[in-house]
Short mmCIF file of C-alpha atoms and ligand atoms in Angstrom, two decimals:
data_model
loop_
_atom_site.label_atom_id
_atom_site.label_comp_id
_atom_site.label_asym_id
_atom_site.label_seq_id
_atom_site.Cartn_x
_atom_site.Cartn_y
_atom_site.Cartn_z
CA UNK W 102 -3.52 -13.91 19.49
CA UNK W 103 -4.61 -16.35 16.69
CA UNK W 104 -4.59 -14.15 13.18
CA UNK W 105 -4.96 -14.82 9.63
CA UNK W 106 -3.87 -12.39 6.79
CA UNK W 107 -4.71 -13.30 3.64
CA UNK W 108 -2.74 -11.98 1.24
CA UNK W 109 0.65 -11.40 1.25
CA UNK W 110 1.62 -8.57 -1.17
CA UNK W 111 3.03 -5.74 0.36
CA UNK W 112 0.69 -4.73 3.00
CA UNK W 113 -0.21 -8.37 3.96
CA UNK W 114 3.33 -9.76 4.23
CA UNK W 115 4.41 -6.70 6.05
CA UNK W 116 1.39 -7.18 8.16
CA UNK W 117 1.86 -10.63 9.31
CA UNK W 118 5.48 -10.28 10.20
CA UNK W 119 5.01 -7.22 11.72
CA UNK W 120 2.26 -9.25 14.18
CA UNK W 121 4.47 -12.55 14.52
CA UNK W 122 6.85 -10.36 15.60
CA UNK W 123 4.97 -9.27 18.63
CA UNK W 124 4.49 -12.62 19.47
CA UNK W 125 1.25 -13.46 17.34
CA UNK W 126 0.38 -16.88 15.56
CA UNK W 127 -0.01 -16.12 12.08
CA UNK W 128 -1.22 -18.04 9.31
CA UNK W 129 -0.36 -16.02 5.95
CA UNK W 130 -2.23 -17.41 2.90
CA UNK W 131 -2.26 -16.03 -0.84
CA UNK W 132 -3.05 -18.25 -3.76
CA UNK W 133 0.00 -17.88 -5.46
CA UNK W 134 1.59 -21.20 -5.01
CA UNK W 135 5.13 -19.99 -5.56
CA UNK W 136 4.61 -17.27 -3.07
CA UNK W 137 3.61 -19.50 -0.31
CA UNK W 138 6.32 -21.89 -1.48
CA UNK W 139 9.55 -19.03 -1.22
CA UNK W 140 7.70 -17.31 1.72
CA UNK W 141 7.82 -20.97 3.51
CA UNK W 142 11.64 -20.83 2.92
CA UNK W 143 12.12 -17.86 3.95
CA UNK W 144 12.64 -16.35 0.68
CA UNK W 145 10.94 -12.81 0.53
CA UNK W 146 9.18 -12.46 -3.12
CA UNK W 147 9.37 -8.24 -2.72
CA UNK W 148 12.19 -6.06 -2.13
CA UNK W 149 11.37 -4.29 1.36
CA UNK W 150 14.32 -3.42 3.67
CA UNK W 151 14.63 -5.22 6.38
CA UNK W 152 11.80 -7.90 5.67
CA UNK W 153 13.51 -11.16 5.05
CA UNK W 154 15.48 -11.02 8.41
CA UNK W 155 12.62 -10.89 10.32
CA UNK W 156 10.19 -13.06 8.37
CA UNK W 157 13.24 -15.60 8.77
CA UNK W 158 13.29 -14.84 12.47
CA UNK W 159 9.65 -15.73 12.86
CA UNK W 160 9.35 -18.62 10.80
CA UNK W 161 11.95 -20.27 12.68
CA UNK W 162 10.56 -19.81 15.80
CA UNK W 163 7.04 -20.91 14.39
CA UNK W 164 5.32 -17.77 14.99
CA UNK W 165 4.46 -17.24 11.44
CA UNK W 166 3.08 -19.94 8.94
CA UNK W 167 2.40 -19.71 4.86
CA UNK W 168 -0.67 -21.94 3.46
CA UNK W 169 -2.57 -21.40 0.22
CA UNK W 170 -5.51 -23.40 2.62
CA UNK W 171 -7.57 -20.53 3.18
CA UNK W 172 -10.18 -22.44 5.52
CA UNK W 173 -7.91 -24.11 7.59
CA UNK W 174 -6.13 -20.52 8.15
CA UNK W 175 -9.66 -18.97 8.87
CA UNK W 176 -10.60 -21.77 11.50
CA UNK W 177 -7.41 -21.15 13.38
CA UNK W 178 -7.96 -17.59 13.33
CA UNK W 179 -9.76 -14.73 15.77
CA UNK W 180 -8.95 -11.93 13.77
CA UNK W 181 -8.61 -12.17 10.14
CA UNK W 182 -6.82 -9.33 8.25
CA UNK W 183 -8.11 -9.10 4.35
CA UNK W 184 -5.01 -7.91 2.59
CA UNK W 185 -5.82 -8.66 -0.81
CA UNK W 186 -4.87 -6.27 -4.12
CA UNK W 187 -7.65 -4.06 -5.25
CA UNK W 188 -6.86 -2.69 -8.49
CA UNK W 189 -8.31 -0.56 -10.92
CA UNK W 190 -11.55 -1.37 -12.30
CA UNK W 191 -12.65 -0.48 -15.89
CA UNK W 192 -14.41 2.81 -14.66
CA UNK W 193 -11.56 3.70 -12.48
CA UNK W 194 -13.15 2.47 -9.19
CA UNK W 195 -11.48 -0.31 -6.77
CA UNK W 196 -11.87 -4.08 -7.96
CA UNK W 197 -13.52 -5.52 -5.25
CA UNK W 198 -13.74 -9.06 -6.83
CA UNK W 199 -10.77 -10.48 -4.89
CA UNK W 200 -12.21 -8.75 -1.67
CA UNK W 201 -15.44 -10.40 -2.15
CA UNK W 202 -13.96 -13.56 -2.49
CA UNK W 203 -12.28 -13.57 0.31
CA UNK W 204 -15.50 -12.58 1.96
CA UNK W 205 -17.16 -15.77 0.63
CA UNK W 206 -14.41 -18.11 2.24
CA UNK W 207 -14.46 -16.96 5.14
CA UNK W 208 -18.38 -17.09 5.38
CA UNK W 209 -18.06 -20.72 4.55
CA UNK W 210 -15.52 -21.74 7.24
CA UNK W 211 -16.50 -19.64 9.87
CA UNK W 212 -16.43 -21.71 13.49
CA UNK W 213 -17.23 -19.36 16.14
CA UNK W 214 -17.18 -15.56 16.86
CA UNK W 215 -14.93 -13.59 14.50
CA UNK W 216 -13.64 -10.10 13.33
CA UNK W 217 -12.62 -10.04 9.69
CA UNK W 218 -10.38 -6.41 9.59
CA UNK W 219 -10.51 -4.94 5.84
CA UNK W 220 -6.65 -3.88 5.46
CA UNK W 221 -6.89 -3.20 1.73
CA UNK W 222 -7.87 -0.02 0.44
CA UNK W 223 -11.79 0.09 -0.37
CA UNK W 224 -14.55 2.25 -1.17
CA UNK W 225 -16.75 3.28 1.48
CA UNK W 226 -19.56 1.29 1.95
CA UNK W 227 -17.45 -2.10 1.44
CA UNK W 228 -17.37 -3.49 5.39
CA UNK W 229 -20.96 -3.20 4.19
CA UNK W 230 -20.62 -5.52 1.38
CA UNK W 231 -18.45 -7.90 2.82
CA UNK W 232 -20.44 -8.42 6.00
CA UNK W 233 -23.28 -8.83 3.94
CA UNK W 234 -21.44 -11.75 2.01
CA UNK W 235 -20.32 -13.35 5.26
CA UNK W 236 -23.60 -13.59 6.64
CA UNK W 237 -25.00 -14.78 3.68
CA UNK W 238 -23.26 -17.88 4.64
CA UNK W 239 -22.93 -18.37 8.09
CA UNK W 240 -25.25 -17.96 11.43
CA UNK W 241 -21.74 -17.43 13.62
CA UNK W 242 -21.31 -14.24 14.97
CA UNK W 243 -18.97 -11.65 13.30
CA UNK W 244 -17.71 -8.16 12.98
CA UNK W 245 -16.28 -6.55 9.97
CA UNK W 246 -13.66 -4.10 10.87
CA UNK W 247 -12.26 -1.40 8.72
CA UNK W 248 -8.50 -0.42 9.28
CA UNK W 249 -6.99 0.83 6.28
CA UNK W 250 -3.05 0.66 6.11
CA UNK W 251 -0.52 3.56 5.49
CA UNK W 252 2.73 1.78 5.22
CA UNK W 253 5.18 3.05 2.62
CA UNK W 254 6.98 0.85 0.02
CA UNK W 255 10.31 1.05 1.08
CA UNK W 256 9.82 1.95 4.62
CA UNK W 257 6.72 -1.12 5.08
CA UNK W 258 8.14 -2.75 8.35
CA UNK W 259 9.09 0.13 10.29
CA UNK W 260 6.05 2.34 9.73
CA UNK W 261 3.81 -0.82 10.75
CA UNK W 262 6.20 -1.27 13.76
CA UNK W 263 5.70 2.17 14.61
CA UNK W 264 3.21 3.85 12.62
CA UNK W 265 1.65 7.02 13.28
CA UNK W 266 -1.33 6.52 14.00
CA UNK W 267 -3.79 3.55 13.58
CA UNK W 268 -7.34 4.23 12.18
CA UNK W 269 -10.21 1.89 12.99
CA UNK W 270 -13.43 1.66 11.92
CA UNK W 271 -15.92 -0.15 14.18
CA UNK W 272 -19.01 0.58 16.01
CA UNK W 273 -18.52 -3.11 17.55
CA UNK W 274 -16.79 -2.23 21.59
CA UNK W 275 -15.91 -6.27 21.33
CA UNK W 276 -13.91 -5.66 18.16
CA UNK W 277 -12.70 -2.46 19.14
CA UNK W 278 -10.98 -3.77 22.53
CA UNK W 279 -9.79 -6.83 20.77
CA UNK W 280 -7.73 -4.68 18.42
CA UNK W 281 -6.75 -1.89 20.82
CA UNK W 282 -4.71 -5.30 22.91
CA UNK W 283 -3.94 -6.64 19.30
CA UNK W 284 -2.02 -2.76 18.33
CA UNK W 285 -1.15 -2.19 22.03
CA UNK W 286 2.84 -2.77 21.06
CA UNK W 287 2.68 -0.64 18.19
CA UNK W 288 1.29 2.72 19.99
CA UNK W 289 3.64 2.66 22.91
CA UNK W 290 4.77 6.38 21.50
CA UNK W 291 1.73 8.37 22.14
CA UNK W 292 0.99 7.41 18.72
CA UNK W 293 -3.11 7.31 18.70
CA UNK W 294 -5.16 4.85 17.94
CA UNK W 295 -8.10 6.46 15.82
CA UNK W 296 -11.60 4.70 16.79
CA UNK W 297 -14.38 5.93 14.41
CA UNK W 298 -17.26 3.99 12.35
CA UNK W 299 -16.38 1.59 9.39
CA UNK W 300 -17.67 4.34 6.15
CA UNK W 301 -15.04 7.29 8.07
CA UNK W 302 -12.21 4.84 8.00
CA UNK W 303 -12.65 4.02 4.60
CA UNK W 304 -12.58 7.35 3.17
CA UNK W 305 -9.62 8.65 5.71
CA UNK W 306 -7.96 6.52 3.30
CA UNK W 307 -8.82 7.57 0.56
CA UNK W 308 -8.74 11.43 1.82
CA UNK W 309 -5.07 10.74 2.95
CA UNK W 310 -3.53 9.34 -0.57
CA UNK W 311 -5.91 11.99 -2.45
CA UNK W 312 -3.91 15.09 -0.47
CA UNK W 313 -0.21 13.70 -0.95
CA UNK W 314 -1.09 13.23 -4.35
CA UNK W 315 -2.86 16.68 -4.16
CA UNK W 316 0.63 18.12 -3.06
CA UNK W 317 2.64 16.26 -5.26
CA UNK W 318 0.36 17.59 -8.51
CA UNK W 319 0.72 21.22 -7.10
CA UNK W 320 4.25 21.34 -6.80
CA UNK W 321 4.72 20.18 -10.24
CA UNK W 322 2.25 22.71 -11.81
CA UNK W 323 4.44 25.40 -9.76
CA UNK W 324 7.53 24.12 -10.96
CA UNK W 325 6.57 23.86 -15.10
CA UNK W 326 5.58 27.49 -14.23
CA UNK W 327 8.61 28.35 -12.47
CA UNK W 328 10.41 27.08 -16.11
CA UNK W 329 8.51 29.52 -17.89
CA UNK W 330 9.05 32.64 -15.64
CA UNK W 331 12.38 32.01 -14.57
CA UNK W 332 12.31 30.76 -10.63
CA UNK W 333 13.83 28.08 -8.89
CA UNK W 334 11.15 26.14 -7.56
CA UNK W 335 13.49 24.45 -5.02
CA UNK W 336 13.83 27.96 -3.10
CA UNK W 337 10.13 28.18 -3.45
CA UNK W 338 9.81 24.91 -2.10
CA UNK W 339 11.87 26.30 0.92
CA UNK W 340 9.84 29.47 1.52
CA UNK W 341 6.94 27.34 1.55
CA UNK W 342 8.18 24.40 3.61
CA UNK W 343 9.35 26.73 6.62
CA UNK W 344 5.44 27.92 7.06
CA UNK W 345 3.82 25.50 9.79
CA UNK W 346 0.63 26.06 8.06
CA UNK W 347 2.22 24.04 5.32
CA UNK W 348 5.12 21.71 6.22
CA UNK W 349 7.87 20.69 4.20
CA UNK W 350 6.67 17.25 3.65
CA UNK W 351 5.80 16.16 -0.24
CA UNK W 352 6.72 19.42 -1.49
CA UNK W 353 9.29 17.93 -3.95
CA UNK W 354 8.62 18.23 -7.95
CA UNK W 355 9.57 15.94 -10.34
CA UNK W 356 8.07 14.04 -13.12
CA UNK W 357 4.42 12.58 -11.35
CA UNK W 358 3.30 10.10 -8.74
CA UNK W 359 2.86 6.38 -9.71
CA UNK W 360 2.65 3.27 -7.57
CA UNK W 361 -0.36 0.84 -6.84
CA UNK W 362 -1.98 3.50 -4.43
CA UNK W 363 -2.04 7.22 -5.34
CA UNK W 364 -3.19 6.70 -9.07
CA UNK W 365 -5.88 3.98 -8.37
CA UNK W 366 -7.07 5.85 -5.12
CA UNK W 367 -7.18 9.10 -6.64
CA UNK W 368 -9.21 7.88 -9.91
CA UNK W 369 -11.39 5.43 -7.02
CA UNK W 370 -12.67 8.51 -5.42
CA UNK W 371 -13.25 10.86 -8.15
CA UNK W 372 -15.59 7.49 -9.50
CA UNK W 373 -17.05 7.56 -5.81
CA UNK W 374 -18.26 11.09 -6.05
CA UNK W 375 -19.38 10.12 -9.17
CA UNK W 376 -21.62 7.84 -8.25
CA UNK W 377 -22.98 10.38 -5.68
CA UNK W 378 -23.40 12.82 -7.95
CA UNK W 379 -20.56 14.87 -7.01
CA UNK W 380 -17.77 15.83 -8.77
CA UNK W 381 -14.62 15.97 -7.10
CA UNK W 382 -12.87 19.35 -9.53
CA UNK W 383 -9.80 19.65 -7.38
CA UNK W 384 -8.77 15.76 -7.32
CA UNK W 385 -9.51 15.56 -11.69
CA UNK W 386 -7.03 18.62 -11.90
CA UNK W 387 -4.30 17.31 -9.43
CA UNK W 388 -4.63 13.58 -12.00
CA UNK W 389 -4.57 15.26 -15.08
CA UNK W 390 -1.58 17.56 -14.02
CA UNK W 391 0.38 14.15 -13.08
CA UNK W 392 -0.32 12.46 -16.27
CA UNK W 393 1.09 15.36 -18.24
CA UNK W 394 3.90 15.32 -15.49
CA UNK W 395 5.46 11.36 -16.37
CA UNK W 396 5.98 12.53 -20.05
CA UNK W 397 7.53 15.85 -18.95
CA UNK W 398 10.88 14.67 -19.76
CA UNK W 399 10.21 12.96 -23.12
CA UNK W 400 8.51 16.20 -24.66
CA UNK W 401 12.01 17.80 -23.55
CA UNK W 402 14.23 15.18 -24.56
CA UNK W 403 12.27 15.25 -27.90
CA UNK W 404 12.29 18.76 -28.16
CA UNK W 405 16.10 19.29 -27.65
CA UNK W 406 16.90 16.88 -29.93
CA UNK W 407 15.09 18.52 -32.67
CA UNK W 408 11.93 16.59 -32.61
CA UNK W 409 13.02 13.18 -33.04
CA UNK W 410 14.67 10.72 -30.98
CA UNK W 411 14.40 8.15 -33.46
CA UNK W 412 17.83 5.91 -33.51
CA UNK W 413 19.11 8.07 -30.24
CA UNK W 414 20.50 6.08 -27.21
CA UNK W 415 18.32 7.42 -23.90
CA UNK W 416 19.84 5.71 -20.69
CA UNK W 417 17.45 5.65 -18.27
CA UNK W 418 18.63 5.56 -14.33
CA UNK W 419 15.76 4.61 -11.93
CA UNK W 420 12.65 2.28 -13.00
CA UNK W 421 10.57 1.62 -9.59
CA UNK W 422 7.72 4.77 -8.81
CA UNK W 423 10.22 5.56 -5.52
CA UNK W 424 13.67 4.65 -4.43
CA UNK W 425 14.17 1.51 -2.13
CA UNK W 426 11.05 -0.50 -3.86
CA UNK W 427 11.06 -2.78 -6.57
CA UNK W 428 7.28 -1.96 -7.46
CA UNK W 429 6.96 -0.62 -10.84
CA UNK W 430 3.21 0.12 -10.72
CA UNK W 431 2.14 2.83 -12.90
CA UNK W 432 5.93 4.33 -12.46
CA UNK W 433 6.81 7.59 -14.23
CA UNK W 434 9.81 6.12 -16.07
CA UNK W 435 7.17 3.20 -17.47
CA UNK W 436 5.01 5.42 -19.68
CA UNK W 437 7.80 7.67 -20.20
CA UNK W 438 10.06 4.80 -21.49
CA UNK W 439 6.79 3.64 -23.95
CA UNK W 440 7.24 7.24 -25.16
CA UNK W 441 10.90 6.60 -26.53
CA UNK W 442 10.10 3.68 -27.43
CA UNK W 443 7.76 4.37 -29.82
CA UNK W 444 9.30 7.40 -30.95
CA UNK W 445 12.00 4.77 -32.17
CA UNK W 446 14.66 5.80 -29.16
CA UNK W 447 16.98 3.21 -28.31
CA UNK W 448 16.47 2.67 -24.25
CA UNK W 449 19.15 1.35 -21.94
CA UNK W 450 18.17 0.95 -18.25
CA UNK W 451 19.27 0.30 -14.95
CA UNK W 452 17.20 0.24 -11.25
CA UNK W 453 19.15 -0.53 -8.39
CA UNK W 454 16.12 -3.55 -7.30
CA UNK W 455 13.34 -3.61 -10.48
CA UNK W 456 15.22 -4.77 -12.74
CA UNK W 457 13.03 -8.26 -12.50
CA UNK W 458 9.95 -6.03 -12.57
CA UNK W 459 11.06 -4.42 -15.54
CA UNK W 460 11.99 -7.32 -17.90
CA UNK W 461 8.71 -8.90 -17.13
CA UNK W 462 6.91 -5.21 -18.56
CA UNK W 463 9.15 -4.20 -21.28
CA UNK W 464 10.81 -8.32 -22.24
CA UNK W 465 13.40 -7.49 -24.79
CA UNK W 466 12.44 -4.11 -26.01
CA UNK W 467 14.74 -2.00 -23.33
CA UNK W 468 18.43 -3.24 -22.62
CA UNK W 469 19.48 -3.73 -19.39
CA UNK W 470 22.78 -2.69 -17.97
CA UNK W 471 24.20 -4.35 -15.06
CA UNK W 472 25.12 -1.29 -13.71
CA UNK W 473 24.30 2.88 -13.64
CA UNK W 474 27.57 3.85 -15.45
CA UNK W 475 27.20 0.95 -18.34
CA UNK W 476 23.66 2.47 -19.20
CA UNK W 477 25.58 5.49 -20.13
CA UNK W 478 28.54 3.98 -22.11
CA UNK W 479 28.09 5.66 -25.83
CA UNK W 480 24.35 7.44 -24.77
CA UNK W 481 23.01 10.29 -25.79
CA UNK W 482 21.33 11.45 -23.12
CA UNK W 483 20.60 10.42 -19.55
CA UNK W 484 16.87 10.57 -18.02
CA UNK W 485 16.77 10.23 -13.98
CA UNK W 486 13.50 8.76 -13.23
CA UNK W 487 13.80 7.63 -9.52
CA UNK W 488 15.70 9.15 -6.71
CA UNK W 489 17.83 5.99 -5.75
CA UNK W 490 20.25 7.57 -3.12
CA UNK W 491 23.01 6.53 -5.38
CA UNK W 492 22.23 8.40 -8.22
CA UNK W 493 22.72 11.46 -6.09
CA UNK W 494 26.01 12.02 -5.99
CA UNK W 495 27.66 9.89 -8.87
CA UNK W 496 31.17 10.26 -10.34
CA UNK W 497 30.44 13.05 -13.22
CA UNK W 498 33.83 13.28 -14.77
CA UNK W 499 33.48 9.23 -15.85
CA UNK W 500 29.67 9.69 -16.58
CA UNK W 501 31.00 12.78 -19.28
CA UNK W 502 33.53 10.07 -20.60
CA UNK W 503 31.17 7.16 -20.77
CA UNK W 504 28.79 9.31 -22.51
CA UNK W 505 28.08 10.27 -26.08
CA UNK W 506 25.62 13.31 -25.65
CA UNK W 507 26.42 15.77 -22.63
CA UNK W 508 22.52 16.10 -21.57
CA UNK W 509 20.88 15.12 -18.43
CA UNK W 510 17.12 15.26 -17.87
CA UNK W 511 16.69 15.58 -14.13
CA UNK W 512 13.57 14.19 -13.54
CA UNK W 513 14.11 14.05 -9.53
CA UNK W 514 15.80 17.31 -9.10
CA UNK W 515 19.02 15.81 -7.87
CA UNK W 516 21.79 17.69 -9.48
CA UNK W 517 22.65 21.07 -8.83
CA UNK W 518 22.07 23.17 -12.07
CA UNK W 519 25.19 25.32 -11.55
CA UNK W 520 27.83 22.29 -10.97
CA UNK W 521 26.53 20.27 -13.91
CA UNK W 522 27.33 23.13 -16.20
CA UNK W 523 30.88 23.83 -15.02
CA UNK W 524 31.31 20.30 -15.83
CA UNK W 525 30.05 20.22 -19.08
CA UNK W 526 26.37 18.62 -18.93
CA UNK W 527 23.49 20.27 -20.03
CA UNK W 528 20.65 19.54 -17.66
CA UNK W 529 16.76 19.56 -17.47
CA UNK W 530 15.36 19.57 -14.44
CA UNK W 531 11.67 20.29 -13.52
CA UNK W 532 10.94 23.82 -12.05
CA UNK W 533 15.24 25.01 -11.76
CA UNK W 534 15.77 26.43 -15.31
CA UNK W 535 17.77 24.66 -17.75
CA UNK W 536 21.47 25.14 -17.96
P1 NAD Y 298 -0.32 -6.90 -3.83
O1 NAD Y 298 -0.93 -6.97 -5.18
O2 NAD Y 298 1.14 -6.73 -3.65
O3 NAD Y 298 -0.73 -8.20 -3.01
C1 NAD Y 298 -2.02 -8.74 -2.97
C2 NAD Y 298 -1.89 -10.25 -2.74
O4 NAD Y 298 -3.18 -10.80 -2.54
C3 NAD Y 298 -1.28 -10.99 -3.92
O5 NAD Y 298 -0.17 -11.74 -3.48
C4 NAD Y 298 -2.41 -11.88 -4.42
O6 NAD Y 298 -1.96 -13.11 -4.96
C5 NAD Y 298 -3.21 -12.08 -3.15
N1 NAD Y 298 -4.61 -12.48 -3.39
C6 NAD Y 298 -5.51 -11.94 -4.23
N2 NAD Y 298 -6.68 -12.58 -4.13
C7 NAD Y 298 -6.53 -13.53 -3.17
C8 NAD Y 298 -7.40 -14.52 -2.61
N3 NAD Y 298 -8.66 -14.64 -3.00
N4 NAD Y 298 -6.90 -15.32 -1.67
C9 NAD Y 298 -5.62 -15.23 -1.27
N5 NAD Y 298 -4.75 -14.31 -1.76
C10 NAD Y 298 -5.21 -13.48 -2.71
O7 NAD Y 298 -1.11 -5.74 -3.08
P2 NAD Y 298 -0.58 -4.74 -1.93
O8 NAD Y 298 0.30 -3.73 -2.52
O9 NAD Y 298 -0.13 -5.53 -0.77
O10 NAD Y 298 -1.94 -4.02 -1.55
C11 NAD Y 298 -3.01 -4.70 -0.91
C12 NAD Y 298 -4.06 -3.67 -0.53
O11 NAD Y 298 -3.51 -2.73 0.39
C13 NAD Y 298 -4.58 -2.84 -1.69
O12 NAD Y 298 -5.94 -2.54 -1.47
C14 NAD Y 298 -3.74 -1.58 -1.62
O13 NAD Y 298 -4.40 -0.48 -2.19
C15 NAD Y 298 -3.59 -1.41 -0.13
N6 NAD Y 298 -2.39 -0.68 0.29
C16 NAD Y 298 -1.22 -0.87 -0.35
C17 NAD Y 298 -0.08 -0.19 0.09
C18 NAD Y 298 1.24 -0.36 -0.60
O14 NAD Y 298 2.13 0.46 -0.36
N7 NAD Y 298 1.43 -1.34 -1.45
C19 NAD Y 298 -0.16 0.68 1.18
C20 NAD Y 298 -1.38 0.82 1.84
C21 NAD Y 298 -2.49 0.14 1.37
#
């Protein structure tokens, strides 16, 4: 089939070599020049695991194609995916400007029947909007279709290879069998396709994000209690996983949720119900518990070292919001690191992949250390931020050496409270107890 995805961030690039690869012509277009440029050689702009291999696999058997010529892509296409970034406006609700746009250029090059497929993540009522803008500007025939995206950074390509389940909103049975034959090789698992209307899709995204973050929020109010009455959240995280009811999915503390969806989904919905005139209690607890959450460890690390940190060397291990991403979107460690910095802290970092991202944010405020163990050389205290896999198991004995201080804040539960004190470290972690 003929497709155009325009945009390729995360979800779009991910999207468009994730159809190539199923035998698809894809045009990809973004308006980033040196995007399309690196894409066109192959070069993937993200980290994603496993992405540049098969982007390079496609483009050289001419499956896949990067433009900045929007038209051009939207004249060769049947299905257009809209993939575009919808951040945060002012009020906390979803930016629909670039959305919109895209809207407009594809009502101006329209050549025949089409279904333009909203991937990003928008407010209900926005296939609305945008089919209203594409018929402002064409008399072809169209169908906007509303299939939000659940890919995880770090995971993108295989859970659009084989994703769970697919959600699509149309009430149009020509758009709906195009796209059941379009997702076919995706669902081959029993994994169901989810047919419902255009608003229902919309806010099954937003519902989705708004529960994990939900989750997320409770655990971390448990575990700041567990501190305070002496439990270890991570055997109440067991007793609770082990109920069916519940699951043991998302159930981890630590120090908040960040990334480009959670925070501007979750403050995008509580502006919806807003504007409706309802207010959603639950979802304005679960975001003010997780902006308490990313400073957790810098009220600690402040209050164990007497109130100031002024002049003190904090490494920091783990930048990116999650392991295996280089996205650095409204990350914990970001607004945490601010924190020391203004507090006068010296900050020494290292991220296995964001280290780019991070110079770009914080220029030459932070240092950067080339590796995990030369953040620590002379430091007074160590602050994990993201779970990395390697920071899991490190070599303590030459982290004790390297370092000045002996204290850990755990802000990812990874070390075992009772090992780090036979060796020497004093550790913080969120919801286990100090040691
Ligand atoms: P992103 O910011 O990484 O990428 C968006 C891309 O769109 C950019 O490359 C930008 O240059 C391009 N763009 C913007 N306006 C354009 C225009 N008019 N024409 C062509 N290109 C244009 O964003 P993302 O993380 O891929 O997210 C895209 C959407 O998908 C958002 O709505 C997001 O909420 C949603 N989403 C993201 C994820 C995720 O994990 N990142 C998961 C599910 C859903």
């Amino acid at each position: 089939m003929k497709l155009a995805v325009i945009g390729t961030g995360y979800v779009g690039l991910v999207a468009g070599v994730g159809f190539a690869e199923s035998g698809n012509e894809v045009i990809c277009v973004d308006k980033v020049e040196e995007k399309i440029a690196s894409l066109t050689r192959g070069e993937v702009p993200i980290y994603e695991p496993g992405l540049d291999k098969l982007l390079r696999r496609n483009l050289s058997e001419g499956r896949i194609q990067f433009s900045t010529d929007i038209e051009n892509a939207i004249r060769h296409a049947y299905v257009i995916f809209v993939a575009v970034g919808t951040p945060p406006g002012e009020d906390g609700s979803a930016d629909l400007s670039h959305v919109l746009e895209v809207a407009e250029s594809i009502g101006r090059a329209m050549n025949g029947y089409k279904i333009i497929v909203n991937k990003s993540t928008v407010p209900v009522g926005t296939a609305e909007k945008v089919a209203a803008r594409i018929e402002s500007l064409t008399s072809h025939p169209f169908d906007v279709v509303s299939n939000p995206e659940f890919l995880k950074e770090g995971a993108a390509l295989s859970d659009f290879m084989k994703p769970d389940r697919i959600v699509i909103g149309t009430r149009s049975e020509r758009a709906r069998e195009v796209l059941k034959e379009l997702y076919a090789p995706y669902v081959r698992t029993m994994n169901p396709i989810l047919f419902m209307d255009e608003r229902s899709a919309e806010m099954t995204k937003y519902a989705c994000n708004a529960m994990l973050a939900t989750r997320i929020s409770f655990m971390n109010d448990i575990a700041n209690l567990c501190d305070l009455v002496g439990a270890d959240v991570h055997m109440i995280r067991m007793g609770m996983g082990t109920d069916p009811r519940i699951g043991n999915k998302f159930l981890f503390p630590g120090i908040g949720y960040g990334g480009s969806c959670f925070p501007k989904d979750v403050r995008a919905l509580m502006q919806t119900a807003d504007e409706n005139g309802h207010s959603l209690r639950v979802l304005r607890a679960v975001h003010e518990v997780n902006e308490d959450q990313k400073l957790l460890m810098l009220h600690r690390a402040v209050a164990h070292f007497g109130g100031e940190v002024a002049d003190k060397v904090i490494a920091v291990w783990g930048l990116s919001f999650k392991p295996n991403t280089d996205d650095m979107r409204e990350a914990p460690a970001w607004a945490m690191i601010q924190g020391f910095l203004e507090r006068g802290a010296k900050v020494r970092v290292f991220d296995p992949a964001a280290m780019g991202t991070a110079k770009e944010i914080f220029g030459d405020a932070v240092e950067y250390s080339d590796s995990a163990y030369s953040a620590l050389d002379g430091a007074d205290a160590l602050v994990v931020a993201t779970e990395w896999n390697e920071f899991r198991t490190p070599d303590f004995p030459r982290m004790r050496q390297l370092m000045k201080g002996d204290v850990i804040f755990d802000g990812r539960n990874l070390y075992n409270p009772q090992r780090m004190e036979e060796m020497g470290f004093r550790l913080y972690s969120v919801g286990r107890g100090t040691v």
